[in-house]
Coordinates of C-alpha atoms and ligand atoms in Angstrom, one line a residue:
X1 CA 297.6 99.7 -4.8
X2 CA 297.9 99.7 -1.3
X3 CA 295.5 102.0 -0.4
X4 CA 292.5 101.0 -3.0
X5 CA 292.7 96.8 -1.4
X6 CA 292.2 98.9 1.8
X7 CA 289.5 101.1 0.8
X8 CA 288.2 97.6 -1.4
X9 CA 284.8 97.5 -2.0
X10 CA 284.9 100.3 1.0
X11 CA 284.6 98.6 3.6
X12 CA 284.6 101.0 6.5
X13 CA 283.4 103.8 4.2
X14 CA 281.0 105.8 5.3
X15 CA 278.8 107.3 2.7
X16 CA 276.9 109.1 4.4
X17 CA 274.3 109.6 7.0
X18 CA 270.7 108.6 7.7
X19 CA 269.0 108.6 11.2
X20 CA 266.7 104.9 9.8
X21 CA 268.9 102.3 11.6
X22 CA 272.4 101.6 13.2
X23 CA 273.6 98.2 12.6
X24 CA 276.1 96.6 15.2
X25 CA 276.7 99.9 17.3
X26 CA 278.6 99.8 20.1
X27 CA 276.2 98.7 22.3
X28 CA 273.7 100.0 20.4
X29 CA 273.7 96.2 18.0
X30 CA 271.2 96.3 16.1
X31 CA 268.0 98.8 16.0
X32 CA 265.5 100.2 13.5
X33 CA 265.1 104.2 14.3
X34 CA 265.6 103.0 18.6
X35 CA 264.5 100.1 19.0
X36 CA 266.0 96.9 19.0
X37 CA 265.8 94.2 16.2
X38 CA 265.3 91.8 19.9
X39 CA 262.3 93.9 20.8
X40 CA 260.5 94.5 17.7
X41 CA 260.8 90.9 17.3
X42 CA 259.6 90.4 20.0
X43 CA 257.6 92.5 20.6
X44 CA 256.4 93.7 17.7
X45 CA 255.0 92.9 13.7
X46 CA 256.0 93.2 10.3
X47 CA 253.1 95.5 9.7
X48 CA 254.4 98.5 12.6
X49 CA 258.2 98.2 11.7
X50 CA 256.7 98.7 8.3
X51 CA 255.5 101.5 9.5
X52 CA 257.6 102.4 12.3
X53 CA 260.1 103.1 9.3
X54 CA 257.8 104.8 6.5
X55 CA 256.6 106.9 8.7
X56 CA 259.8 107.5 11.2
X57 CA 257.2 106.4 13.9
X58 CA 255.2 103.6 15.5
X59 CA 251.7 103.3 15.2
X60 CA 249.2 103.5 17.6
X61 CA 247.2 101.1 17.9
X62 CA 244.4 102.5 15.4
X63 CA 246.7 104.1 13.1
X64 CA 247.6 100.4 13.1
X65 CA 244.3 98.9 11.9
X66 CA 244.4 101.1 10.0
X67 CA 247.4 100.6 8.4
X68 CA 246.6 96.5 7.9
X69 CA 243.1 96.9 6.2
X70 CA 244.7 99.9 4.0
X71 CA 247.9 97.6 2.6
X72 CA 244.7 94.9 2.4
X73 CA 243.3 96.7 -0.3
X74 CA 246.5 97.4 -2.5
X75 CA 247.3 93.6 -2.9
X76 CA 245.2 93.6 -6.5
X77 CA 246.9 92.9 -9.3
X78 CA 246.7 95.4 -12.6
X79 CA 245.0 93.5 -15.6
X80 CA 247.9 94.4 -17.4
X81 CA 250.4 93.4 -15.2
X82 CA 248.4 90.0 -14.6
X83 CA 248.9 89.4 -18.5
X84 CA 253.3 89.9 -18.2
X85 CA 253.1 88.0 -15.6
X86 CA 251.5 84.8 -17.4
X87 CA 253.5 85.5 -20.2
X88 CA 256.9 85.2 -18.3
X89 CA 258.9 81.6 -18.9
X90 CA 257.9 79.2 -16.2
X91 CA 261.7 78.9 -15.2
X92 CA 262.3 82.7 -15.0
X93 CA 264.7 82.7 -12.0
X94 CA 261.3 84.5 -9.2
X95 CA 263.2 87.5 -8.4
X96 CA 263.9 88.5 -12.1
X97 CA 259.2 88.0 -11.4
X98 CA 259.7 91.1 -8.5
X99 CA 261.9 93.4 -11.1
X100 CA 260.9 92.7 -13.9
X101 CA 257.0 93.0 -11.8
X102 CA 257.8 96.4 -10.0
X103 CA 259.2 97.7 -13.7
X104 CA 256.3 97.0 -15.1
X105 CA 254.5 98.8 -11.9
X106 CA 256.6 101.5 -12.4
X107 CA 254.6 102.4 -15.9
X108 CA 251.1 101.6 -15.3
X109 CA 250.9 103.8 -11.9
X110 CA 254.1 105.9 -12.3
X111 CA 255.5 108.1 -10.3
X112 CA 253.0 112.1 -11.1
X113 CA 255.2 113.4 -8.0
X114 CA 257.4 113.1 -4.9
X115 CA 254.2 113.1 -3.0
X116 CA 252.6 110.1 -3.9
X117 CA 255.9 108.2 -2.9
X118 CA 254.1 106.5 0.4
X119 CA 251.8 105.5 -1.7
X120 CA 254.3 103.7 -4.1
X121 CA 255.9 102.0 -1.6
X122 CA 252.9 100.6 0.6
X123 CA 251.7 99.7 -2.7
X124 CA 254.8 97.7 -3.4
X125 CA 255.2 96.8 -0.3
X126 CA 251.3 94.6 -1.0
X127 CA 251.4 93.8 -4.1
X128 CA 254.5 91.9 -4.1
X129 CA 253.8 88.5 -3.0
X130 CA 251.1 88.6 -4.6
X131 CA 253.2 89.8 -8.7
X132 CA 255.1 86.2 -6.7
X133 CA 252.5 83.6 -6.5
X134 CA 250.5 84.9 -9.0
X135 CA 252.7 83.9 -11.5
X136 CA 253.4 80.7 -9.1
X137 CA 249.9 79.0 -9.6
X138 CA 249.8 80.3 -13.2
X139 CA 252.4 78.2 -14.2
X140 CA 252.2 75.5 -11.3
X141 CA 248.6 75.2 -11.4
X142 CA 247.2 76.8 -14.8
X143 CA 244.6 78.5 -12.2
X144 CA 244.5 82.8 -12.4
X145 CA 243.8 83.3 -8.5
X146 CA 242.5 85.7 -6.6
X147 CA 245.3 87.5 -4.8
X148 CA 243.4 90.3 -3.3
X149 CA 242.7 87.6 -0.1
X150 CA 241.8 88.6 3.7
X151 CA 244.4 87.7 5.5
X152 CA 244.7 90.5 8.3
X153 CA 249.0 90.7 7.4
X154 CA 251.1 89.3 4.7
X155 CA 253.1 86.2 6.7
X156 CA 250.0 85.3 5.7
X157 CA 248.2 86.3 3.0
X158 CA 252.0 85.2 1.0
X159 CA 251.7 81.4 2.8
X160 CA 247.7 81.9 1.9
X161 CA 248.6 82.2 -2.1
X162 CA 251.9 79.7 -1.9
X163 CA 249.4 76.8 0.4
X164 CA 246.2 77.5 -0.6
X165 CA 245.1 77.6 2.1
X166 CA 245.4 79.5 6.3
X167 CA 247.9 78.4 7.4
X168 CA 248.9 77.8 11.1
X169 CA 249.8 80.5 13.6
X170 CA 253.0 79.2 14.0
X171 CA 253.6 79.7 10.8
X172 CA 252.5 82.6 10.2
X173 CA 254.1 84.4 13.0
X174 CA 257.3 82.9 12.1
X175 CA 257.7 84.0 9.0
X176 CA 255.8 88.2 10.3
X177 CA 258.8 88.1 12.0
X178 CA 260.9 86.6 9.5
X179 CA 260.4 90.3 8.0
X180 CA 260.5 91.8 10.5
X181 CA 264.1 90.4 10.9
X182 CA 265.2 91.3 6.2
X183 CA 263.0 95.2 6.5
X184 CA 266.0 97.1 7.3
X185 CA 269.7 96.9 6.9
X186 CA 271.6 100.4 6.9
X187 CA 274.4 101.2 3.6
X188 CA 274.1 96.9 2.7
X189 CA 274.2 96.9 -1.1
X190 CA 271.4 96.6 -2.2
X191 CA 269.7 99.8 -0.1
X192 CA 273.2 101.5 -1.0
X193 CA 271.0 100.3 -5.5
X194 CA 268.4 102.0 -3.9
X195 CA 269.7 105.9 -2.8
X196 CA 272.2 105.1 -5.5
X197 CA 269.5 106.2 -8.3
X198 CA 267.7 108.2 -5.9
X199 CA 270.3 110.4 -5.8
X200 CA 270.2 110.7 -10.3
X201 CA 266.7 112.1 -9.0
X202 CA 264.7 108.4 -11.1
X203 CA 262.7 107.5 -10.7
X204 CA 260.8 105.7 -7.7
X205 CA 260.6 102.2 -9.5
X206 CA 264.0 102.4 -11.1
X207 CA 265.5 102.5 -7.1
X208 CA 263.3 100.1 -6.5
X209 CA 264.1 97.4 -10.0
X210 CA 267.9 98.5 -8.9
X211 CA 267.6 97.2 -5.6
X212 CA 266.5 93.9 -6.7
X213 CA 269.1 93.4 -8.9
X214 CA 271.7 94.0 -6.5
X215 CA 270.2 91.5 -3.8
X216 CA 270.0 88.4 -6.2
X217 CA 273.4 87.8 -6.2
X218 CA 274.5 85.4 -3.2
X219 CA 276.9 86.9 -1.0
X220 CA 273.6 90.0 -0.6
X221 CA 270.6 88.3 -0.4
X222 CA 270.9 84.8 -2.9
X223 CA 272.8 83.7 0.0
X224 CA 270.1 82.2 1.8
X225 CA 269.0 80.4 -1.1
X226 CA 272.8 78.5 -1.6
X227 CA 272.8 78.5 2.2
X228 CA 269.2 76.0 1.5
X229 CA 271.5 74.4 -0.9
X230 CA 274.3 73.6 1.5
X231 CA 272.5 72.7 3.9
X232 CA 269.6 69.9 1.8
X233 CA 273.4 68.1 0.4
X234 CA 273.8 65.8 3.4
X235 CA 271.6 63.0 4.8
X236 CA 273.1 63.6 8.8
X237 CA 275.5 65.7 10.9
X238 CA 278.3 63.9 10.2
X239 CA 277.8 62.9 6.4
X240 CA 277.7 67.0 6.8
X241 CA 280.7 68.1 9.1
X242 CA 283.3 65.8 6.1
X243 CA 281.1 67.6 3.4
X244 CA 281.9 70.9 4.9
X245 CA 284.8 70.7 6.4
X246 CA 286.0 69.0 2.4
X247 CA 284.0 72.8 1.2
X248 CA 286.9 74.5 4.0
X249 CA 289.7 73.2 2.8
X250 CA 289.7 73.6 -1.4
X251 CA 288.9 77.9 0.7
X252 CA 285.3 76.8 -0.5
X253 CA 282.7 80.5 0.0
X254 CA 280.6 78.6 2.5
X255 CA 277.0 80.5 2.4
X256 CA 275.1 81.7 5.1
X257 CA 278.8 82.8 7.1
X258 CA 280.3 86.1 8.6
X259 CA 279.5 89.5 7.5
X260 CA 281.2 92.8 6.1
X261 CA 280.0 94.9 9.1
X262 CA 279.1 92.8 12.2
X263 CA 282.7 90.9 13.5
X264 CA 281.0 88.7 16.1
X265 CA 277.7 88.1 15.7
X266 CA 274.8 88.8 13.5
X267 CA 272.2 89.8 16.5
X268 CA 269.2 88.5 14.0
X269 CA 271.4 85.0 12.7
X270 CA 270.2 83.9 16.7
X271 CA 266.3 85.3 16.5
X272 CA 266.0 83.1 13.1
X273 CA 268.1 79.6 15.4
X274 CA 264.9 80.5 17.5
X275 CA 262.1 80.0 15.3
X276 CA 264.4 77.2 13.3
X277 CA 264.0 74.9 15.8
X278 CA 260.8 75.8 16.9
X279 CA 259.8 75.7 13.3
X280 CA 261.9 72.3 13.5
X281 CA 259.8 70.1 16.5
X282 CA 256.8 70.5 14.7
X283 CA 258.4 69.5 11.2
X284 CA 259.4 65.9 9.7
X285 CA 262.3 67.0 8.5
X286 CA 264.5 68.0 11.7
X287 CA 267.4 66.6 10.9
X288 CA 267.9 69.1 8.0
X289 CA 268.1 72.1 11.4
X290 CA 270.5 69.0 13.1
X291 CA 272.2 69.3 10.0
X292 CA 272.0 72.7 10.8
X293 CA 273.7 73.1 13.8
X294 CA 276.7 70.7 12.5
X295 CA 277.9 73.5 10.1
X296 CA 278.1 76.1 12.8
X297 CA 279.9 73.9 15.5
X298 CA 281.6 73.4 12.2
X299 CA 282.2 76.8 11.0
X300 CA 283.4 77.8 14.1
X301 CA 286.0 75.9 15.6
X302 CA 287.6 75.3 12.5
X303 CA 287.1 80.1 11.0
X304 CA 286.2 80.9 14.1
X305 CA 282.9 82.5 11.7
X306 CA 279.9 83.2 12.9
X307 CA 275.8 82.4 10.6
X308 CA 274.5 85.2 9.9
X309 CA 270.5 86.1 9.1
X310 CA 270.1 83.7 5.5
X311 CA 271.9 80.9 7.1
X312 CA 269.3 80.3 9.2
X313 CA 266.5 81.4 7.8
X314 CA 267.4 78.7 5.3
X315 CA 265.5 76.4 7.3
X316 CA 263.3 78.1 9.2
X317 CA 261.8 79.1 5.3
X318 CA 261.8 75.6 4.4
X319 CA 259.8 74.4 7.1
X320 CA 257.6 76.9 6.0
X321 CA 256.8 74.9 3.0
X322 CA 258.5 77.9 0.4
X323 CA 260.2 76.4 -2.3
X324 CA 264.0 77.3 -1.6
X325 CA 263.8 79.4 -5.1
X326 CA 261.7 81.7 -3.3
X327 CA 264.0 82.8 -0.5
X328 CA 265.5 85.7 -1.4
X329 CA 261.8 87.3 -3.1
X330 CA 260.8 86.9 1.0
X331 CA 264.5 89.5 1.6
X332 CA 262.5 92.2 -1.3
X333 CA 258.7 91.6 0.2
X334 CA 260.8 92.7 3.5
X335 CA 263.5 94.9 2.2
X336 CA 260.7 97.1 1.3
X337 CA 260.0 98.6 2.9
X338 CA 264.2 99.5 4.2
X339 CA 264.6 101.1 1.1
X340 CA 262.2 103.3 1.0
X341 CA 262.2 104.2 3.5
X342 CA 266.0 105.0 2.4
X343 CA 265.1 106.1 -1.1
X344 CA 262.7 108.7 0.7
X345 CA 265.8 110.2 3.4
X346 CA 268.1 110.3 -0.3
X347 CA 265.9 112.7 -1.7
X348 CA 265.2 114.6 1.6
X349 CA 268.9 115.7 1.7
X350 CA 270.1 115.2 -1.8
X351 CA 273.2 115.4 -3.2
X352 CA 274.2 113.1 -6.3
X353 CA 276.7 110.2 -5.3
X354 CA 279.9 109.9 -6.8
X355 CA 282.4 109.0 -6.2
X356 CA 285.7 108.6 -8.2
X357 CA 288.9 106.2 -8.4
X358 CA 291.7 105.6 -8.0
X359 CA 293.8 105.5 -11.9
X360 CA 295.6 101.8 -12.5
X361 CA 294.8 102.5 -15.9
X362 CA 298.8 103.0 -19.0
X363 CA 300.1 106.4 -19.0
X364 CA 298.5 108.6 -22.1
X365 CA 300.7 107.3 -25.3
X366 CA 299.1 108.8 -28.6
X367 CA 296.5 107.0 -31.1
X368 CA 298.4 105.4 -34.0
X369 CA 297.8 106.6 -36.5
X370 CA 296.5 103.7 -38.4
X371 CA 293.7 103.2 -35.8
X372 CA 290.3 103.7 -36.5
X373 CA 289.3 104.2 -40.5
Ligands
COA401 N1 282.4 81.2 4.0 C1 284.4 80.5 3.9 N2 284.9 82.1 3.8 C2 284.4 83.5 4.1 C3 283.4 83.1 3.9 C4 283.1 82.3 4.2 N3 281.8 82.4 4.9 N4 283.0 85.1 4.8 C5 284.5 85.3 4.4 N5 286.1 84.8 4.6 C6 286.7 84.9 4.4 C7 287.4 84.6 3.6 O1 287.9 83.6 1.9 C8 288.5 86.1 3.5 O2 289.1 84.4 3.4 P1 291.4 85.9 3.0 O3 291.9 86.8 4.4 O4 291.8 84.3 3.3 O5 291.1 85.7 2.2 C9 287.8 86.3 5.0 O6 287.6 85.8 4.9 C10 287.7 87.5 4.6 O7 286.3 88.2 4.4 P2 286.3 88.9 3.0 O8 285.5 88.6 2.1 O9 286.8 89.7 2.4 O10 284.9 89.3 3.2 P3 284.1 91.2 3.1 O11 284.0 91.5 4.0 O12 284.3 91.3 2.1 O13 283.0 89.7 3.0 C11 280.9 88.3 2.4 C12 281.7 90.2 3.7 C13 279.5 88.4 3.7 C14 280.4 89.3 1.7 C15 282.2 88.2 3.1 O14 281.4 86.8 4.1 C16 280.6 86.2 1.6 O15 280.9 85.9 1.2 N6 280.1 85.2 3.5 C17 278.8 84.4 2.2 C18 277.6 84.7 1.6 C19 276.4 85.8 3.0 O16 276.6 84.5 3.3 N7 275.9 86.5 2.2 C20 274.9 87.1 3.1 C21 275.4 88.5 3.8 S1 274.3 88.6 4.9

């Protein structure tokens, strides 16, 4: 039993090899194919990062232009998918829209062979924002919006479809950095789900659909939405401090804090915190940033805990005018690149993922004659 507890949740278990990223590695930190997250967030773009993850190398300037152009041409929704999106209830969880949309696309644009896996990865990268916002705008405004915008990148495309106008440079770049930070994170629960499904030789869409389902929970991707719900409850930092102390006294989990792998800090948190601060400066809801800072200070003081990426992403996305229910879908829009890279890698070196369990049930026993019929 003690052995089971030690390995519960597979904590600390090496479950395979990867050449895609390092998470919390001594002296290295978070890297995507050897490049640090700090450098990528400062000097790169989401499209370049997606290319890096999917093709294994950074694009040349020419390749990047061509890749951005290619993604732009993949933003159109097939008609049957539009009709399904129109039928899905207005009160659906937006993660269910992406999960269902991905599944429907898998029937319309089937994976005919493994040679097309990269096309599917690119199509999903380009199409997830369109799926989500077509459904959203149809139900909110009754309009069937045109999803093939001329926006130069996915961040601008998303904000343009959401707000109906081009975003400012600051807003577009803030979301672009958010996408970079969310793009990849080694064997987290959703990526491991994608790899597990891939290991059965299932099709690409089944792998991604499984990943979306795993990401939806508040212990994983859903934490950014839960963090926003917490922050928004308070009007002032003092009120937030008192409320958080009560939560901790009641032994409640505080979403957006803690991490399975990082023990002292999440390197992505400082980066998104800076962006949240910049966005707060031009927002009329600055108090939410002050509240977040106080919550962070209290968590450090009371529990010695640090914010993870989800905590300051919440206010950053809020300042961009993004509804809270879209925070985890944005995670999908970014993470499709990491998931895809892992599906490729799993397929290239496949062995069925099938662990074993320690049995803790009853000893073998005789079935009574009276049971059954
Ligand atoms: N708030 C309050 N207490 C927390 C906490 C949090 N966010 N995260 C962990 N703890 C506490 C646990 O209650 C536990 O206390 P105990 O030893 O008294 O029982 C201790 O810290 C160890 O936590 P544990 O659940 O074993 O860590 P884990 O590695 O299994 O879980 C997370 C990691 C991320 C699931 C966990 O920190 C969590 O639930 N965080 C909130 C959700 C979140 O932000 N998820 C996004 C992750 S990027």
